[in-house]
Short mmCIF file of C-alpha atoms in Angstrom, two decimals:
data_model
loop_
_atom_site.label_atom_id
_atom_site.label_comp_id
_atom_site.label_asym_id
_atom_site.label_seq_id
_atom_site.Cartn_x
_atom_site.Cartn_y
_atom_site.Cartn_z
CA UNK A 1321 4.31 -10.75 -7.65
CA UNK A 1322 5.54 -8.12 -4.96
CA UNK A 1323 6.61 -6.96 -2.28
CA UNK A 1324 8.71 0.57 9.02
CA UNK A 1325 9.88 1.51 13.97
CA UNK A 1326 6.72 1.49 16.07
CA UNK A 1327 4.94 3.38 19.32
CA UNK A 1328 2.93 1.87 21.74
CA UNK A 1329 2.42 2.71 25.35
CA UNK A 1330 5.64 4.54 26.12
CA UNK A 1331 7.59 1.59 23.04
CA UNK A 1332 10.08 3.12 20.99
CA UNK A 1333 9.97 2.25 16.94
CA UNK A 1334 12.55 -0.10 16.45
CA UNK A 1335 13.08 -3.20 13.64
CA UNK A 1336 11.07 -5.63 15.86
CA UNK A 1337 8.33 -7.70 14.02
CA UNK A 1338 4.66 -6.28 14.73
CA UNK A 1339 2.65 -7.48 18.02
CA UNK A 1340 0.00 -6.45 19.19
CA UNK A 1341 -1.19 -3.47 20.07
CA UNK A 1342 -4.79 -2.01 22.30
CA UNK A 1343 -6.39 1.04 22.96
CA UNK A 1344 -5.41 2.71 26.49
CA UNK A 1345 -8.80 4.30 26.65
CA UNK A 1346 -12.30 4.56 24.51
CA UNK A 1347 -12.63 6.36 21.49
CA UNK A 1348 -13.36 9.62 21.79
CA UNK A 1349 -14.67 12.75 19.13
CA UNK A 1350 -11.30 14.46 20.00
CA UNK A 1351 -9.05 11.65 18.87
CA UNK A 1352 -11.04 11.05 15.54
CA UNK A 1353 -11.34 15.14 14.54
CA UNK A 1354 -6.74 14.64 15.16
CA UNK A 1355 -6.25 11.52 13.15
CA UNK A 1356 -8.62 12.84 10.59
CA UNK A 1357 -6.90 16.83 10.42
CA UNK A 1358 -3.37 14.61 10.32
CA UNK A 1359 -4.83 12.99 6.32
CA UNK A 1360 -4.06 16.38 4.65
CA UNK A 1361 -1.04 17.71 6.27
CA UNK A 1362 0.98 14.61 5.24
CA UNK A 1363 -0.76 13.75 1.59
CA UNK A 1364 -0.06 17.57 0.58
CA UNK A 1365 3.58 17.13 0.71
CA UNK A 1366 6.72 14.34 -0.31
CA UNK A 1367 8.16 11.80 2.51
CA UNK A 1368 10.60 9.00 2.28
CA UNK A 1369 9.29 5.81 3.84
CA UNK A 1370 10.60 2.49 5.13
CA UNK A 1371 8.49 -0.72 5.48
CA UNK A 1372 8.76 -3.85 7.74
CA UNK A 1373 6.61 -6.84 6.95
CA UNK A 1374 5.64 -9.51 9.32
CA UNK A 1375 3.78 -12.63 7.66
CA UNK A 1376 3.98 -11.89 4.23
CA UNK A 1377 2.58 -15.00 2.76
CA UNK A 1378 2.30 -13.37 -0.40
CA UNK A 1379 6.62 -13.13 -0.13
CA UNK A 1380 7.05 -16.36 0.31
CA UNK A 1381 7.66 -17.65 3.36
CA UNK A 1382 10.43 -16.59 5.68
CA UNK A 1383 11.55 -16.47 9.27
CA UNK A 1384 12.26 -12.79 9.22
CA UNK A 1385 10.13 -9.74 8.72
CA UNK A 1386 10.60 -8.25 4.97
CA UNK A 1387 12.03 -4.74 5.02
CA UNK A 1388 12.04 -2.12 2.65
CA UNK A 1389 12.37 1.59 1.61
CA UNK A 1390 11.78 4.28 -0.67
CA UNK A 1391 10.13 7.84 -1.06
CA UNK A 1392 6.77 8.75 -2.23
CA UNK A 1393 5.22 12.39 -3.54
CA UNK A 1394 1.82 11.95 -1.50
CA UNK A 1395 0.49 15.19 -3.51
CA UNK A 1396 0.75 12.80 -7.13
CA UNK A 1397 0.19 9.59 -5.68
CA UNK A 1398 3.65 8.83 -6.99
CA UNK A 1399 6.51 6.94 -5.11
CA UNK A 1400 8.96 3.71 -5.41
CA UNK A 1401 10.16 1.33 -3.06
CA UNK A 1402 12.74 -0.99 -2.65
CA UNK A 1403 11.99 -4.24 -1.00
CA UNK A 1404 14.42 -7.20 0.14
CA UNK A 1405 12.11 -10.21 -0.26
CA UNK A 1406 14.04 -13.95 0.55
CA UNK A 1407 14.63 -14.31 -3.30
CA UNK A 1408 16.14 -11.31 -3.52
CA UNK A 1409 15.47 -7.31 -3.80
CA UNK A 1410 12.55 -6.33 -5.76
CA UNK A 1411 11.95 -2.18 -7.02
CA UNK A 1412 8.28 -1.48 -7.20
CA UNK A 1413 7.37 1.68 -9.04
CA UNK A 1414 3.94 2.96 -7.90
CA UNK A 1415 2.15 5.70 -9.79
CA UNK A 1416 -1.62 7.03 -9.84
CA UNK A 1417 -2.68 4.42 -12.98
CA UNK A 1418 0.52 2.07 -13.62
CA UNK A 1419 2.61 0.16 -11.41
CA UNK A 1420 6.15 -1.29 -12.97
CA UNK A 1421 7.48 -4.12 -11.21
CA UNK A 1422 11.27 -5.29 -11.39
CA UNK A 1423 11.13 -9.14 -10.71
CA UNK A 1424 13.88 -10.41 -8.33
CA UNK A 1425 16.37 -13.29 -10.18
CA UNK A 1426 15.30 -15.70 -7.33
CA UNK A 1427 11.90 -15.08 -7.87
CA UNK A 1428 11.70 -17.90 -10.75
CA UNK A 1429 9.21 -15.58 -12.32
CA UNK A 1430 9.14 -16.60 -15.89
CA UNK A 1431 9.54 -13.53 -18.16
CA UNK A 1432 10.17 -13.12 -21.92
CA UNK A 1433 13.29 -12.80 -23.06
CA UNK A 1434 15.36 -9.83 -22.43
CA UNK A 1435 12.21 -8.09 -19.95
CA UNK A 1436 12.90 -7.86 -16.47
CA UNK A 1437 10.10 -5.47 -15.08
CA UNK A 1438 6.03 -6.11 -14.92
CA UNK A 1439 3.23 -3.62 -15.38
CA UNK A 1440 -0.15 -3.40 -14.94
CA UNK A 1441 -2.77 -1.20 -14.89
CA UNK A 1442 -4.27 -0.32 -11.34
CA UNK A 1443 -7.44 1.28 -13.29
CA UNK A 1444 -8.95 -2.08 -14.10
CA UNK A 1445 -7.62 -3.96 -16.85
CA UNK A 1446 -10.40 -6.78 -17.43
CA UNK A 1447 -7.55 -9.75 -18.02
CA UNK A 1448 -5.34 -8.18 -14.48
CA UNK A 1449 -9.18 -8.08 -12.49
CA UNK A 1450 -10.06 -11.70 -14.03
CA UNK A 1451 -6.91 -13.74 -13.69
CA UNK A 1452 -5.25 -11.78 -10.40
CA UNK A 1453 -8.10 -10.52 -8.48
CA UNK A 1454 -5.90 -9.24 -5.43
CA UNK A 1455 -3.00 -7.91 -7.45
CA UNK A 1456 -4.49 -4.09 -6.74
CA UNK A 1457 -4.29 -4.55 -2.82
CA UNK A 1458 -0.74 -6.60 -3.14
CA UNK A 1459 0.21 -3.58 -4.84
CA UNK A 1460 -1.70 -0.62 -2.71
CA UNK A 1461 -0.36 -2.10 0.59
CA UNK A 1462 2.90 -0.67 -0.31
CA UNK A 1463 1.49 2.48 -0.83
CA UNK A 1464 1.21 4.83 1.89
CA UNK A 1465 -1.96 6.36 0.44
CA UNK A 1466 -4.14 3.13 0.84
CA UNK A 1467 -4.48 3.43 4.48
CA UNK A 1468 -4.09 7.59 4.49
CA UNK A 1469 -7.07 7.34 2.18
CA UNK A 1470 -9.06 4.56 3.45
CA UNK A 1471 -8.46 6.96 7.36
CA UNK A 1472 -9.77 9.93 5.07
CA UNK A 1473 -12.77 8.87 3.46
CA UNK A 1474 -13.69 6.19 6.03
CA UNK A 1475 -12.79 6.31 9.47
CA UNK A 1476 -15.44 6.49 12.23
CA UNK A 1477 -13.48 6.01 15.42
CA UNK A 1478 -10.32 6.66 17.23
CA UNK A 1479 -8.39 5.79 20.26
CA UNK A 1480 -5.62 6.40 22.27
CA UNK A 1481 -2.48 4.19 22.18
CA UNK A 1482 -0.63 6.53 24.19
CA UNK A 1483 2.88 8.75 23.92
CA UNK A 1484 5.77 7.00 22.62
CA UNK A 1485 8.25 8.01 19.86
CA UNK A 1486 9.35 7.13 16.16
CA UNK A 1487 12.80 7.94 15.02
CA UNK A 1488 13.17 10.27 18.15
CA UNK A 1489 10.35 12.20 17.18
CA UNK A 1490 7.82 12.51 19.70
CA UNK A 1491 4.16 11.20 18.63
CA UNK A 1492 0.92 9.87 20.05
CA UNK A 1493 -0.97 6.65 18.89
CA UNK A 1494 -4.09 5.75 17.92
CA UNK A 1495 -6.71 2.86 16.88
CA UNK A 1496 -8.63 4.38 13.97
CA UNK A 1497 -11.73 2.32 13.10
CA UNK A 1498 -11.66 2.41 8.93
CA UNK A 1499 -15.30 1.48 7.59
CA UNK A 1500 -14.34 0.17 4.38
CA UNK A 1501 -17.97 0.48 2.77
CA UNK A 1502 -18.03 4.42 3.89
CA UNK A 1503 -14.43 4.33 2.52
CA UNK A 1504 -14.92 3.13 -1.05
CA UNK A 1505 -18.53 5.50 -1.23
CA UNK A 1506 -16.75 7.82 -0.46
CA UNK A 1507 -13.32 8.13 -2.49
CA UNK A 1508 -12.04 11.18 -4.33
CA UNK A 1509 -8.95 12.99 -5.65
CA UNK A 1510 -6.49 12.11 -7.65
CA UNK A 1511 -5.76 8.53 -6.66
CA UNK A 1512 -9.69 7.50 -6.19
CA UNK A 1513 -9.59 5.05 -9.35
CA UNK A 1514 -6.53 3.12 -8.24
CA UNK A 1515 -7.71 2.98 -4.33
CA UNK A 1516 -11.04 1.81 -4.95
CA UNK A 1517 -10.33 -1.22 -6.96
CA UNK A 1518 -7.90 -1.79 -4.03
CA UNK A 1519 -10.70 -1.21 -1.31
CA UNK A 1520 -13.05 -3.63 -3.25
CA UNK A 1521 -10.93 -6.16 -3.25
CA UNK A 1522 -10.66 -6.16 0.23
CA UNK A 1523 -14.24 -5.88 0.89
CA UNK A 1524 -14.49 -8.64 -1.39
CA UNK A 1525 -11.73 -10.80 0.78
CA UNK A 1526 -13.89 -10.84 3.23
CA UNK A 1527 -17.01 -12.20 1.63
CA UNK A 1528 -19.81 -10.84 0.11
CA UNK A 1529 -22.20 -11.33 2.63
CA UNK A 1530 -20.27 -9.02 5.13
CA UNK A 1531 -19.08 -6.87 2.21
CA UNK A 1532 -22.72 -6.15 1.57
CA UNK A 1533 -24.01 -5.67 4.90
CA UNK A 1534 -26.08 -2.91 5.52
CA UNK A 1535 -23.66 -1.18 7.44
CA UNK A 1536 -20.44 -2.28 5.55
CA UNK A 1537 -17.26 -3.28 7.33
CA UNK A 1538 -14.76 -2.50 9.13
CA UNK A 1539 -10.78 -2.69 9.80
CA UNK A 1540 -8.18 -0.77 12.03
CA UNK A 1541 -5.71 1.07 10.81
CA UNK A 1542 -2.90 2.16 13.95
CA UNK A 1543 -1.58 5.92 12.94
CA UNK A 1544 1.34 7.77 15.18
CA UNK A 1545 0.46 11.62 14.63
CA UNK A 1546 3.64 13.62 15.54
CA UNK A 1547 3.63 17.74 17.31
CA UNK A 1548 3.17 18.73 13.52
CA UNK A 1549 -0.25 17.05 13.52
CA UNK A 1550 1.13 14.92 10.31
CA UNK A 1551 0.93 11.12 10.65
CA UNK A 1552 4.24 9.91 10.58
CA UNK A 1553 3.76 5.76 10.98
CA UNK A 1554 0.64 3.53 10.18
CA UNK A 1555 -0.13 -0.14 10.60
CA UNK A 1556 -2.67 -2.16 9.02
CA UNK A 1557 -2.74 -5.84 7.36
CA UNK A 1558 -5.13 -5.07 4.28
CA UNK A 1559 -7.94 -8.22 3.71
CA UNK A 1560 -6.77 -10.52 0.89
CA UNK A 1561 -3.48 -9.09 0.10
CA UNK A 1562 -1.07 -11.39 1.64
CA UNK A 1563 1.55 -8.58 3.16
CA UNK A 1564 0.38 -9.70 6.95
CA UNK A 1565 1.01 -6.54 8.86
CA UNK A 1566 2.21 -3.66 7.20
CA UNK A 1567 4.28 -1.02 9.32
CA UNK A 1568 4.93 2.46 7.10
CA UNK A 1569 7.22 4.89 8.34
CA UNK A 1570 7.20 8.79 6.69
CA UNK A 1571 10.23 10.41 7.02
CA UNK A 1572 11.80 13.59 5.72
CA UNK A 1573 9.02 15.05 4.57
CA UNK A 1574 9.53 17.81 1.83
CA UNK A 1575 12.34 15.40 -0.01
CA UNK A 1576 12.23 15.72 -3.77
CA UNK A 1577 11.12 12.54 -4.91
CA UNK A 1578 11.74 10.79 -8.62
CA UNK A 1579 10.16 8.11 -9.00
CA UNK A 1580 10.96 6.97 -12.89
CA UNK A 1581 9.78 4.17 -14.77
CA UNK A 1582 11.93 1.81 -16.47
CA UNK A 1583 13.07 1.31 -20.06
CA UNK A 1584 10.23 -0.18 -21.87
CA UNK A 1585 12.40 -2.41 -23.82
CA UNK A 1586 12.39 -3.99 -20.79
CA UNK A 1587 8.61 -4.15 -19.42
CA UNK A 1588 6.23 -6.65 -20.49
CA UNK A 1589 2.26 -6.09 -19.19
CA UNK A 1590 1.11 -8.76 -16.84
CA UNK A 1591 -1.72 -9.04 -19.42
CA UNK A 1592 0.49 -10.75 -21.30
CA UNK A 1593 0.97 -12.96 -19.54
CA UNK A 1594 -2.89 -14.07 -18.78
CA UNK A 1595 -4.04 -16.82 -21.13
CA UNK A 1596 -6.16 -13.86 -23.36
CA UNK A 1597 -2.60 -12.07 -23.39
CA UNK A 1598 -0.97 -14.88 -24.97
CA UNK A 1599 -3.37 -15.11 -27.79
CA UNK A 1600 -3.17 -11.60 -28.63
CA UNK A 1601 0.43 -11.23 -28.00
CA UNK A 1602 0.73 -14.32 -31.15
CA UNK A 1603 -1.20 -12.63 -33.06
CA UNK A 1604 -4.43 -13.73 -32.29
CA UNK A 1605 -6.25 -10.03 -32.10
CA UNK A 1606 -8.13 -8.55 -30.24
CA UNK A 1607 -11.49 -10.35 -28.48
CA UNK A 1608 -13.69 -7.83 -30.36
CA UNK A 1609 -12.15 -8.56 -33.76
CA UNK A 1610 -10.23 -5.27 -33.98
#
């Protein structure tokens, strides 16, 4: 359905597609307590953000990392974004509950009449869980907040990448061990509903024998943390959602942010488009006779 540079050791962020990147040293106590202090100085306030995409299967393919942009309020768990995919540019509008979709022309996505926008529910609607199992993590990678959140409520180790700087802005790097299991026990606020259905489907990407282990499992998640203490870039490549790695650059923080939905006349639910949709959508009723 859907639809960002970057510090290492002494790199400058740039458009170059993602490589990768180690650890200069072990993890230390020090490192974690930073990453972890950086969560709620940059989710209490509003940030633009840019995107770069390497391996996006779930884009199609392409030769060329996807790019995008856009501006999110981190204290509502509101943003949009604006992402040129290879059949053309697609506007994602992300909110706490509801995401709205505009489908690219190229896509070949085939819409009623006269709608050119998707929604869904991120809060589990049974037909959007049944028939596209991933379609929460597609949709959370773009999000900012998915890795912020899954560093808040899960992360259990950091370390050092080293100085570099993003956008001219001095930062340091780091490796932060996210345990997914810890995560998803452990999620709260205002955007807890939304990320958790993400987080399971991710933990369910990787098979339920490791999803269920005893001590749950574990991704990174690469953060830049700039003089401010707020975390300014991350990296990750979320299990099962097709986006490959995922670079998020924050920008401008304090920006007033309006993120509006579109026309309805103009939205169909992806429910409706699910077999069970279709019925009810014709007139067939609801499945409990209602």
């Amino acid at each position: 359905m859907l639809a960002v540079g970057l510090a290492g050791c002494g790199v400058t962020a740039s458009n170059a597609p993602p490589t990768g990147i180690k650890a200069e040293g072990p993890a230390t106590a020090h490192d974690l307590r930073v990453v972890v202090a950086g969560v709620p100085k940059t989710v209490g306030t509003t940030a633009a953000v840019s995107y770069l995409l390497a391996g996006a299967s779930v884009l199609g393919t392409s030769p060329k990392p996807v790019v995008g942009s856009g501006a999110f309020d981190l204290r509502r768990g509101v943003g949009e974004a604006s992402l040129q995919q290879p059949s053309g540019d697609e506007l994602v509008v992300l909110g706490p509950a509801v995401v709205f979709s505009r489908v690219p022309k190229g896509a070949g996505a085939a819409l009623p009449k006269g709608k050119t926008w998707l929604s869904a529910s991120l809060t589990g609607s049974e037909s959007v869980s049944t028939n596209f199992p991933q379609f929460d993590v597609q949709v959370e990678a773009f999000n900012p907040l998915l890795y912020l959140d899954e560093v808040a409520w899960g992360a259990t180790a950091a370390a050092p990448l080293g100085s570099g700087s993003v956008d001219g802005t001095p930062v340091h790097g780091y490796v932060v061990t996210t345990n997914l299991t810890k995560a998803l026990h452990g999620a709260t606020g205002p955007s807890a509903s939304s990320m958790s259905l993400a987080i399971r489907s991710e933990l369910t990407s990787l098979g339920p024998a490791q999803a269920s282990s005893g001590g749950g499992l574990s991704v990174p998640v690469l953060v830049w943390v700039d003089g401010a203490g707020r975390i300014v870039m991350l990296q990750g490549s979320p299990p099962g959602a097709g986006v490959g790695t995922t670079r998020i650059t924050l920008s401008d923080f304090g920006i007033t942010v309006r993120a509006k939905p579109p026309r309805i006349s103009k939205v169909v639910d992806i429910a409706q488009l699910t077999p069970s949709g279709e019925r009810e959508n014709n007139g067939g009723g609801d499945a409990d006779g209602a």
